[in-house]
Amino acid sequence: MVTAKARTNEPRYAQVAADLRAAIAAGDFGEGAQLPTESTLCDRYGVSRFTVREALRRLQSEGLIRRRRGSGTVVDTIGQVLRQPLSDVAELLQYAAGSVFNFDVLGPMVMGEAQAALLGAAPGSRWAHLSGIRTLSPGGPPVAVTDVYINADLAGHIPALQPGSQTLFEQLSASAGFQIGRIDQDIRAIAAGSREAAALAISRRAPVLQIVRVYRDASGRIVEISVSAHAGDRFAYSMHIDHG
Amino acid sequence: MVTAKARTNEPRYAQVAADLRAAIAAGDFGEGAQLPTESTLCDRYGVSRFTVREALRRLQSEGLIRRRRGSGTVVDTIGQVLRQPLSDVAELLQYAAGSVFNFDVLGPMVMGEAQAALLGAAPGSRWAHLSGIRTLSPGGPPVAVTDVYINADLAGHIPALQPGSQTLFEQLSASAGFQIGRIDQDIRAIAAGSREAAALAISRRAPVLQIVRVYRDASGRIVEISVSAHAGDRFAYSMHIDHG
DNA sequence: GAGTGGTCTAGACCACGTG
DNA sequence: ACGTGGTCTAGACCACTCC
């Protein structure tokens, strides 16, 4: 039986997508061409085809399903876990949810020329500097060491930030009341410096994956910049691309 | 004036998207809230709102525009070039279009246990092994060194492969007549081995960005696997995520 | 030929940002 | 108050896959 959970203020396609996601996670569909047809889902949820297709579009962009004209929709379960897929904001937050981030507030700083070029911010702009370590579980081995720069306009919200499994960006969004806009991300391979080596328990000059993220609110203002270093032999960044 | 280029067999939203892309590239719109409204574009191109929205959705996923309810659609020109954005197959092919790939056919091989685990293929499966160098221009400095494994079922199409700016996957798709399905990609930081060091003119153990791509056709069969090594100080992998 | 997902129309109402 | 993009309906035709 299909539970028609009527959440408030949430689009119907999101409810349909959540329901299908849960069903897939519960193993209600096996390998092969298992998912019901669009028209079947329309009847089942009592929505139009537009709504069903929007829900399926989300699942496809998450890599959960694969669709083919003439063949149908199949569950795509290659390499289940152990990866860090990332194709929309929800998946980014999911990554954060599986790990723990602890940080210290280092104080205010002004963006220098070289740093500004690397990070994509304006030289001379003012930020609050934080530094932290991400682990897979509390007290566990370090996964990444991170520098975080938060827009000085939001400095008042920094004392309220909590370590844990929710991203700083999420917390800032809720606390300061802005909408999530867009995240830009650069990935490089660099050699570990003394700081990364010590924090990640690797040797100096060992390869590390550096991920620079620039978070913007809906109006395009840069809210936060983070620079993470991941040990090369412990972390792979995984993503997928669908044709369409 | 709006040229209503009536291409054959191409969806209307793709034509609208191509026209807007060209207009943006030509600088017809500046900074700020420049792009015409959805209803304006409907009138201009003589299509429904569905078609216009699908076109704008593509441009948004490419990072060209940013949309906001109440505000409108603006051109997003942060960090114009110099990056390698990658959010769908078209952008992947665009990356290839800006560079040149030369390769040698090394012959048939069987996937070993360790390699199979790294690459996500079945141990004991049979492949054709190719090796190549990617440069930004013919005769230019190397950007990446790549190992390519092509499904043995497609061995007959390998002699027809041409070096140049079209990806091997594209050529195989056209030659063997299959549809592009899905591409999975893992990104790691590793230390350069002797082969990467020699090919990229860097020192041994220097950090390199390793990108493993698994290409599948529409039916899910693995068609090609590629393993690329990029010099860490010359290459950044850039992507963006839109909220929605 | 039957059924699938892909494209497309012509409407509608709503949440949101800006005057 | 108004216009924007976001959601949604009820239809339609088509390209493609499979039997």
Coordinates of C-alpha atoms in Angstrom, one line a residue, chain B residues 3-223:
Chain B
T3 CA 16.7 33.6 -36.2
A4 CA 14.3 30.6 -36.1
K5 CA 16.8 28.0 -37.2
A6 CA 14.7 25.0 -38.0
R7 CA 17.1 22.1 -37.5
T8 CA 15.8 18.7 -38.1
N9 CA 15.3 16.0 -35.5
E10 CA 16.5 18.2 -32.8
P11 CA 14.1 19.1 -29.9
R12 CA 12.9 22.6 -29.9
Y13 CA 14.2 23.3 -26.4
A14 CA 17.7 22.4 -27.7
Q15 CA 17.4 24.9 -30.5
V16 CA 16.2 27.6 -28.1
A17 CA 19.0 26.7 -25.7
A18 CA 21.6 26.9 -28.5
D19 CA 20.3 30.3 -29.6
L20 CA 20.4 31.7 -26.1
R21 CA 23.9 30.2 -25.5
A22 CA 25.2 31.9 -28.6
A23 CA 23.6 35.2 -27.6
I24 CA 25.2 35.0 -24.2
A25 CA 28.6 34.1 -25.7
A26 CA 28.2 37.0 -28.1
G27 CA 27.7 39.3 -25.1
D28 CA 24.1 40.3 -26.0
F29 CA 23.4 40.4 -22.3
G30 CA 25.5 42.1 -19.7
E31 CA 25.7 41.7 -15.9
G32 CA 22.6 41.8 -13.7
A33 CA 19.1 40.7 -14.5
Q34 CA 19.4 40.6 -18.2
L35 CA 17.8 37.6 -19.8
P36 CA 14.2 38.0 -21.1
T37 CA 11.3 36.6 -19.2
E38 CA 9.9 33.2 -19.8
S39 CA 6.8 34.6 -21.3
T40 CA 8.9 36.9 -23.5
L41 CA 10.9 34.0 -24.8
C42 CA 7.7 32.1 -25.4
D43 CA 6.5 34.8 -27.7
R44 CA 9.9 35.3 -29.3
Y45 CA 10.4 31.7 -30.3
G46 CA 6.8 30.8 -30.7
V47 CA 6.9 27.9 -28.3
S48 CA 5.2 27.0 -25.0
R49 CA 6.5 27.7 -21.6
F50 CA 7.4 24.1 -21.1
T51 CA 9.9 24.3 -24.0
V52 CA 11.4 27.6 -22.8
R53 CA 11.8 26.2 -19.3
E54 CA 13.5 23.1 -20.5
A55 CA 15.9 25.2 -22.5
L56 CA 16.6 27.4 -19.5
R57 CA 17.0 24.3 -17.3
R58 CA 19.9 23.1 -19.6
L59 CA 21.6 26.5 -19.5
Q60 CA 21.3 26.5 -15.7
S61 CA 22.8 23.1 -15.4
E62 CA 25.7 24.3 -17.4
G63 CA 26.2 27.2 -15.0
L64 CA 25.5 29.9 -17.6
I65 CA 22.5 31.4 -15.9
R66 CA 21.0 31.8 -12.4
R67 CA 17.3 32.0 -11.8
R68 CA 15.3 33.4 -9.0
R69 CA 11.6 33.4 -8.4
G70 CA 10.5 37.0 -8.3
S71 CA 13.7 38.4 -9.7
G72 CA 14.2 36.8 -13.0
T73 CA 17.0 35.1 -14.9
V74 CA 20.5 36.6 -14.9
V75 CA 23.7 35.6 -16.8
D76 CA 26.2 34.1 -14.5
T77 CA 29.7 34.9 -15.7
I78 CA 31.9 34.0 -12.8
G79 CA 35.3 32.7 -13.7
Q80 CA 34.5 32.7 -17.5
V81 CA 37.1 30.3 -18.9
L82 CA 40.1 28.5 -17.7
R83 CA 38.0 26.0 -15.8
Q84 CA 36.7 22.6 -16.8
P85 CA 33.1 22.6 -15.7
L86 CA 31.4 19.2 -16.1
S87 CA 27.9 18.6 -15.3
D88 CA 26.6 16.6 -18.2
V89 CA 27.8 14.7 -21.2
A90 CA 27.8 17.8 -23.5
E91 CA 30.3 19.6 -21.2
L92 CA 32.5 16.5 -21.0
L93 CA 32.6 16.5 -24.8
Q94 CA 33.3 20.2 -24.8
Y95 CA 36.4 19.6 -22.6
A96 CA 37.6 17.1 -25.1
A97 CA 36.9 19.6 -28.0
G98 CA 39.4 22.1 -26.5
S99 CA 42.3 19.7 -26.5
V100 CA 43.9 17.0 -28.6
F101 CA 44.4 13.3 -27.8
N102 CA 47.0 11.1 -29.4
F103 CA 47.2 7.4 -28.6
D104 CA 48.8 4.0 -29.4
V105 CA 47.0 0.7 -29.5
L106 CA 48.8 -1.6 -27.1
G107 CA 46.8 -4.8 -27.7
P108 CA 44.4 -7.1 -25.9
M109 CA 44.5 -7.7 -22.2
V110 CA 42.5 -9.4 -19.4
M111 CA 41.4 -7.5 -16.3
G112 CA 43.3 -8.7 -13.2
E113 CA 41.8 -8.7 -9.7
A114 CA 43.4 -5.5 -8.4
Q115 CA 42.7 -3.6 -11.5
A116 CA 39.1 -4.8 -11.6
A117 CA 38.6 -3.5 -8.1
L118 CA 40.0 -0.1 -9.0
L119 CA 38.2 0.2 -12.2
G120 CA 34.8 -1.4 -11.4
A121 CA 35.0 -4.0 -14.1
A122 CA 34.6 -7.7 -13.8
P123 CA 37.8 -9.7 -13.1
G124 CA 38.8 -11.8 -16.1
S125 CA 36.9 -9.6 -18.5
R126 CA 38.7 -8.9 -21.8
W127 CA 39.6 -5.5 -23.1
A128 CA 41.7 -3.7 -25.7
H129 CA 44.4 -1.6 -24.1
L130 CA 45.3 1.9 -25.5
S131 CA 47.6 4.5 -24.1
G132 CA 47.7 8.2 -25.0
I133 CA 48.6 11.8 -24.2
R134 CA 46.3 14.8 -24.2
T135 CA 47.6 18.2 -25.1
L136 CA 45.9 21.6 -25.3
S137 CA 47.1 22.0 -28.9
P138 CA 49.0 19.8 -31.4
G139 CA 52.6 19.6 -30.3
G140 CA 51.9 21.5 -27.1
P141 CA 52.8 20.6 -23.6
P142 CA 51.1 17.5 -22.2
V143 CA 48.0 18.0 -20.0
A144 CA 47.4 14.4 -19.1
V145 CA 48.5 10.9 -19.7
T146 CA 45.8 8.3 -20.1
D147 CA 45.2 4.6 -20.2
V148 CA 42.1 3.5 -22.1
Y149 CA 40.4 0.1 -21.9
I150 CA 37.8 -0.7 -24.6
N151 CA 35.3 -3.6 -24.3
A152 CA 36.7 -6.5 -26.4
D153 CA 33.3 -6.8 -28.1
L154 CA 34.1 -3.5 -29.8
A155 CA 37.6 -4.5 -30.9
G156 CA 36.5 -4.4 -34.5
H157 CA 35.9 -0.7 -34.3
I158 CA 39.3 0.2 -32.8
P159 CA 41.2 0.5 -36.1
A160 CA 38.8 3.2 -37.2
L161 CA 39.5 5.4 -34.2
Q162 CA 41.1 8.7 -35.0
P163 CA 43.3 10.9 -32.8
G164 CA 42.2 14.5 -32.4
S165 CA 39.5 16.4 -30.6
Q166 CA 36.7 13.9 -30.6
T167 CA 36.5 11.5 -27.6
L168 CA 37.1 7.9 -28.2
F169 CA 33.7 7.3 -26.6
E170 CA 32.0 9.5 -29.1
Q171 CA 33.7 7.8 -32.0
L172 CA 32.8 4.3 -30.6
S173 CA 29.2 5.4 -30.1
A174 CA 29.0 6.5 -33.8
S175 CA 31.0 3.6 -35.2
A176 CA 29.4 0.8 -33.2
G177 CA 26.0 2.5 -33.2
F178 CA 25.1 2.5 -29.5
Q179 CA 23.6 5.2 -27.4
I180 CA 25.5 7.1 -24.7
G181 CA 24.1 6.0 -21.3
R182 CA 26.0 7.1 -18.2
I183 CA 29.4 8.0 -17.1
D184 CA 30.8 7.4 -13.6
Q185 CA 33.9 9.1 -12.5
D186 CA 36.2 8.8 -9.5
I187 CA 38.8 11.5 -8.7
R188 CA 41.8 10.8 -6.5
A189 CA 45.1 12.4 -5.6
I190 CA 48.0 10.0 -6.1
A191 CA 51.8 10.3 -6.3
A192 CA 53.3 10.3 -9.8
G193 CA 54.9 7.0 -10.9
S194 CA 57.8 6.9 -13.3
R195 CA 55.4 6.7 -16.3
E196 CA 53.4 9.8 -15.3
A197 CA 56.6 11.7 -14.3
A198 CA 58.2 11.1 -17.7
A199 CA 55.0 11.8 -19.7
L200 CA 54.1 15.0 -17.8
A201 CA 57.6 16.3 -17.2
I202 CA 57.2 16.3 -13.5
S203 CA 59.2 14.7 -10.7
R204 CA 58.4 11.3 -9.3
R205 CA 56.1 11.3 -6.4
A206 CA 54.7 14.7 -7.4
P207 CA 51.0 15.0 -6.8
V208 CA 48.8 14.2 -9.7
L209 CA 45.0 14.2 -10.1
Q210 CA 43.8 10.7 -11.2
I211 CA 40.4 10.6 -12.9
V212 CA 38.9 7.2 -13.6
R213 CA 35.9 7.2 -15.9
V214 CA 33.6 4.3 -16.7
Y215 CA 31.5 4.8 -19.8
R216 CA 28.3 2.9 -20.3
D217 CA 25.9 2.6 -23.2
A218 CA 22.2 3.0 -22.8
S219 CA 21.7 -0.6 -21.8
G220 CA 24.3 -0.3 -19.0
R221 CA 27.1 -2.3 -20.6
I222 CA 30.6 -0.9 -19.9
V223 CA 32.0 0.3 -23.2

